[in-house]
Short mmCIF file of C-alpha atoms in Angstrom, two decimals:
data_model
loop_
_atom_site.label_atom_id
_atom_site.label_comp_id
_atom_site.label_asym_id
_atom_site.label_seq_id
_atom_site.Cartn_x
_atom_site.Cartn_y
_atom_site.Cartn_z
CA UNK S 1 7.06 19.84 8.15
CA UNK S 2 3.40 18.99 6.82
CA UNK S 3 2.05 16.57 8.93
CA UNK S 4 -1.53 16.17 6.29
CA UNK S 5 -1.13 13.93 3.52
CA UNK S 6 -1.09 15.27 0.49
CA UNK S 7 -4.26 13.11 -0.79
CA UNK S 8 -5.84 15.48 1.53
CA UNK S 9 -4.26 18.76 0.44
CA UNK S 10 -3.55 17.95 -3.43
CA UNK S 11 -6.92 16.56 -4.39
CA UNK S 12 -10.00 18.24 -5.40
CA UNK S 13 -13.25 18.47 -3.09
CA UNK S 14 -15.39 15.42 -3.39
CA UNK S 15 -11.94 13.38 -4.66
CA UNK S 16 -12.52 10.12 -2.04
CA UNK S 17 -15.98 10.10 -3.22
CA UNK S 18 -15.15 9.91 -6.71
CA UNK S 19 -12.53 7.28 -6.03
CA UNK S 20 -14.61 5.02 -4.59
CA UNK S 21 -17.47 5.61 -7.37
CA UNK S 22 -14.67 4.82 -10.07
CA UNK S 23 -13.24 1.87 -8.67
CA UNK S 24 -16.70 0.37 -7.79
CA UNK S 25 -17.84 0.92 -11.44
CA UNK S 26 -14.71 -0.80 -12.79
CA UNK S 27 -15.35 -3.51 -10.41
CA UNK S 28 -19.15 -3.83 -11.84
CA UNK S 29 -17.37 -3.46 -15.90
CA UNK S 30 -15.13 -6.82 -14.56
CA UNK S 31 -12.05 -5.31 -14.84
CA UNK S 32 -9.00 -6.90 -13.46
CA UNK S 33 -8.40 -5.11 -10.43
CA UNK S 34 -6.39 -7.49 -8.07
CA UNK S 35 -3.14 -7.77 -9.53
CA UNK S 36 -1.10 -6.38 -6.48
CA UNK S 37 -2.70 -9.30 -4.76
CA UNK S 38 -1.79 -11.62 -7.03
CA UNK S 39 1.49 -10.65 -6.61
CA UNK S 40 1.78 -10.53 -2.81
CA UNK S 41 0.24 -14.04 -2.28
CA UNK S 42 2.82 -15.47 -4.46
CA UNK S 43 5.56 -14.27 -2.68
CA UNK S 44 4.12 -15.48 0.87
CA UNK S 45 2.92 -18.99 2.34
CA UNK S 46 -0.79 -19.53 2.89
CA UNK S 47 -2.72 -18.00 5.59
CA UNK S 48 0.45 -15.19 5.77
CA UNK S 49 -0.49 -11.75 8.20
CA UNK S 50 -0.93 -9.04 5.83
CA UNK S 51 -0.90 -5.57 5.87
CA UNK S 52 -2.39 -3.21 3.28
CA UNK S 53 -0.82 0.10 4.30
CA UNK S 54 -2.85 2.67 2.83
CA UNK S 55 -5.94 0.21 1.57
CA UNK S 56 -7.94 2.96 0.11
CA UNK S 57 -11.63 1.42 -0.40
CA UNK S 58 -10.02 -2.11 0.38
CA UNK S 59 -9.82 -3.83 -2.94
CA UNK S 60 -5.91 -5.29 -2.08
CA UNK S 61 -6.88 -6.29 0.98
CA UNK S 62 -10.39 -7.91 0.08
CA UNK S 63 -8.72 -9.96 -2.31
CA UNK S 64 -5.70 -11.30 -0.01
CA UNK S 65 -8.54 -12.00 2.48
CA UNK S 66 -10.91 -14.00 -0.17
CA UNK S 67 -7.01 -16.17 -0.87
CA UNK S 68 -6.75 -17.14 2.81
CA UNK S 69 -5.08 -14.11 4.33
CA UNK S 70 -5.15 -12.74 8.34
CA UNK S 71 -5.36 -8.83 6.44
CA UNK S 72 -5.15 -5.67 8.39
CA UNK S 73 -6.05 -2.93 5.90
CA UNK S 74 -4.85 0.98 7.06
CA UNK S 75 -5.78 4.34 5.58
CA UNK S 76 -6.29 8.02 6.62
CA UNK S 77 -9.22 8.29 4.71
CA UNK S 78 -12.28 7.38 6.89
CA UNK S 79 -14.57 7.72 3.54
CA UNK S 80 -12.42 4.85 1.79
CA UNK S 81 -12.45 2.78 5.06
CA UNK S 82 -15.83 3.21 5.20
CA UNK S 83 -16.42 1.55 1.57
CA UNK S 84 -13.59 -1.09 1.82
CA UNK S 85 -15.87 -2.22 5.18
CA UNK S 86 -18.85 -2.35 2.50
CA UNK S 87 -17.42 -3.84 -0.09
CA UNK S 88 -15.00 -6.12 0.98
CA UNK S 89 -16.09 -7.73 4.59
CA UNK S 90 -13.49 -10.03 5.97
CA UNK S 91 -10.43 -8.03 6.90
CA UNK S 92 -10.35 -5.31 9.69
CA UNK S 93 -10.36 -1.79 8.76
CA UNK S 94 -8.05 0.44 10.92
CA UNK S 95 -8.10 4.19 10.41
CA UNK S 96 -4.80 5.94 11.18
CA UNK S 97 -2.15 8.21 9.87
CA UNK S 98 0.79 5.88 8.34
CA UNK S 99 3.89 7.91 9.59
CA UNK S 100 2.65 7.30 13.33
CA UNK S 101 1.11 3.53 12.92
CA UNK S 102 1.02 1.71 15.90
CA UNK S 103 -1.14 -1.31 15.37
CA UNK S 104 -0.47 -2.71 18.89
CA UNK S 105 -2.57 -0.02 20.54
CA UNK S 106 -5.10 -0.71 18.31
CA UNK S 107 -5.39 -4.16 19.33
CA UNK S 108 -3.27 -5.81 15.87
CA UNK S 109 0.30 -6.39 18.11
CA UNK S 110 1.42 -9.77 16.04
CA UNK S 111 3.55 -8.73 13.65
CA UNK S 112 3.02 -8.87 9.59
CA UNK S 113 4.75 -11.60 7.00
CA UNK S 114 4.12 -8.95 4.35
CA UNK S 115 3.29 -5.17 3.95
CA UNK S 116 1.37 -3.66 0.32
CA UNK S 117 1.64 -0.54 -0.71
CA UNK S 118 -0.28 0.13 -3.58
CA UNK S 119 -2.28 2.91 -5.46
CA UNK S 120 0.65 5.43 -5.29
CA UNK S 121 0.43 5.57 -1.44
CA UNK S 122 3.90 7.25 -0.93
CA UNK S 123 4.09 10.14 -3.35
CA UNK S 124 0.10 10.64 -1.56
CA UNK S 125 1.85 11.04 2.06
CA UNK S 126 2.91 14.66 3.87
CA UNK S 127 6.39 15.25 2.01
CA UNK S 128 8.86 14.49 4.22
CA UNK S 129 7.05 12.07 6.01
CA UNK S 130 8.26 9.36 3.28
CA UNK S 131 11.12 7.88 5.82
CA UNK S 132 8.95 8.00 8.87
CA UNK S 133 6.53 6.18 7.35
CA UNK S 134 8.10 3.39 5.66
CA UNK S 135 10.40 2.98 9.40
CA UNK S 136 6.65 2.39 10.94
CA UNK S 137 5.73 -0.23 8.62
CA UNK S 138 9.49 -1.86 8.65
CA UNK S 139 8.66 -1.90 12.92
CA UNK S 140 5.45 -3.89 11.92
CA UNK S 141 7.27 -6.88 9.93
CA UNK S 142 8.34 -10.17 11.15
CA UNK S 143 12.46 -10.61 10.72
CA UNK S 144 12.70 -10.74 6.77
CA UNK S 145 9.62 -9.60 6.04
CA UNK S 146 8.70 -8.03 2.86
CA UNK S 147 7.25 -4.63 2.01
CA UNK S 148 5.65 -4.62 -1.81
CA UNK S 149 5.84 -1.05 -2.47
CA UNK S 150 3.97 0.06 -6.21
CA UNK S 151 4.12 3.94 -7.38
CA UNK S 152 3.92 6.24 -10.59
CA UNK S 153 7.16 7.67 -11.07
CA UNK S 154 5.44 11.13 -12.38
CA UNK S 155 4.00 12.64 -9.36
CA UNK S 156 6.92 14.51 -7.29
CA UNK S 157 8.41 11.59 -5.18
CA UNK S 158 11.65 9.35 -7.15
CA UNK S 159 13.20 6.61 -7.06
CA UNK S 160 16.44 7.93 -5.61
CA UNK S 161 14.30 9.38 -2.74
CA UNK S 162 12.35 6.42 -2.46
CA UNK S 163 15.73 4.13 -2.37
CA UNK S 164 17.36 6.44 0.23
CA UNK S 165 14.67 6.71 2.61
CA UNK S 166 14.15 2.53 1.98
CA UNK S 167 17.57 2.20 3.38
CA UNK S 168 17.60 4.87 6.25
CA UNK S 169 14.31 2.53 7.76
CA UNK S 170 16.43 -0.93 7.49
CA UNK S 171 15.03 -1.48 4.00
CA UNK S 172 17.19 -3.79 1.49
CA UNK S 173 16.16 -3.89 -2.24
CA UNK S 174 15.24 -7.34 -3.60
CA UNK S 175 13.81 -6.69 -6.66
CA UNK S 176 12.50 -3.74 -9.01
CA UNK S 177 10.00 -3.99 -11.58
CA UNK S 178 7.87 -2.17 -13.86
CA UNK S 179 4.57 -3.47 -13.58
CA UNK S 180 2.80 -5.68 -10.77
CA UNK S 181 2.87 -8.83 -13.21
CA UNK S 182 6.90 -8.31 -12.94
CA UNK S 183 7.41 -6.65 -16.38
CA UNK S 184 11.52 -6.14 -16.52
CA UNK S 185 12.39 -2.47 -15.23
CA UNK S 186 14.21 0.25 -17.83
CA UNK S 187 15.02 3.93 -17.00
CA UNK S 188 12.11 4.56 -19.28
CA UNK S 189 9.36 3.21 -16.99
CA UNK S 190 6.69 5.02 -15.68
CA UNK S 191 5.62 3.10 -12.88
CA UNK S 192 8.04 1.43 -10.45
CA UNK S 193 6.97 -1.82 -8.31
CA UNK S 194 9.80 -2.27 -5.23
CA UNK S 195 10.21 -5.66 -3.49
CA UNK S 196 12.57 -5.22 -0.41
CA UNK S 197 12.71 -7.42 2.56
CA UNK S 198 13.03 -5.85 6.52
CA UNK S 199 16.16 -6.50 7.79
#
């Protein structure tokens, strides 16, 4: 089984570099970039612990921190975690591999009131690392704690995976949605936002 993510192995030379460039120039244009946030802190009480699994260059996470939030942000990517320390100061940076996170040795052991996944994080991971991964977060939430998972449903990883390997970690469904500002979800959607609470 791979063990490297495929944002590693599927992406061009030069591709976390030109993430980070793109994100920071539609951060300078004043696009709306914090609607996963928005999201998350509605459906958790002030000053929640939150975890941005796979942060990227930390715009999530910068934005839960700047609304009152103890945020842990995690990626692979030391490049992203480098800018997200840049640009968004406030919440600590932790670089590790999601399908083997364990924040205790790395000095985070409370527990989380929510987890984010956004940016298309899980069809990004090793395939067949998907169940692995979401078990290590589910290990990380308080009792009833809820994962916000957000992915495009056109890159190799479905729902019926997605659903399966939810369940197999102690996952139950909630909620499914189209968009992050809870648009109702068809068959015909492209984009798939999962609210499911640790059991």
């Amino acid at each position: 089984m791979p063990t490297t993510p495929r944002w590693f192995t599927d992406t061009p030379d030069g591709h976390s570099d030109s993430y980070v460039q793109r994100f920071r120039k539609l951060a300078s244009d004043g696009v709306d970039l914090v609607g996963e946030a928005r999201l998350v802190d509605a459906l958790v009480p002030p000053r929640s612990r939150v975890l941005d699994a796979g942060c990227g260059s930390g715009r999530v996470a910068g934005e839960l921190f700047r609304r009152g939030h103890d945020v842990v942000g995690v990626d692979a990517d030391e490049i992203l975690l480098a800018a997200a320390a840049q640009d968004h100061p406030g919440p600590r940076w932790v670089h590790a591999d999601l399908s083997e996170l364990d924040l205790a040795a790395a000095g985070e052991p409370a527990p989380f009131d929510a987890v984010v996944m956004a940016g298309n994080v899980m069809p990004f991971l090793a395939a067949g690392t998907e169940q692995a991964v979401l078990e290590r977060l589910a290990a990380h939430l308080v009792p009833a704690g809820r994962l916000v998972v957000g992915f495009g449903l056109d890159r190799g990883y479905g729902l019926s995976d997605f659903d399966r390997h939810c369940a197999g970690a102690g996952l139950a469904l909630e909620l499914r949605c189209a968009t992050w500002d809870v648009t109702p979800f068809t068959d015909q959607s492209p984009f798939a936002v999962t609210l499911l609470r640790n059991q």
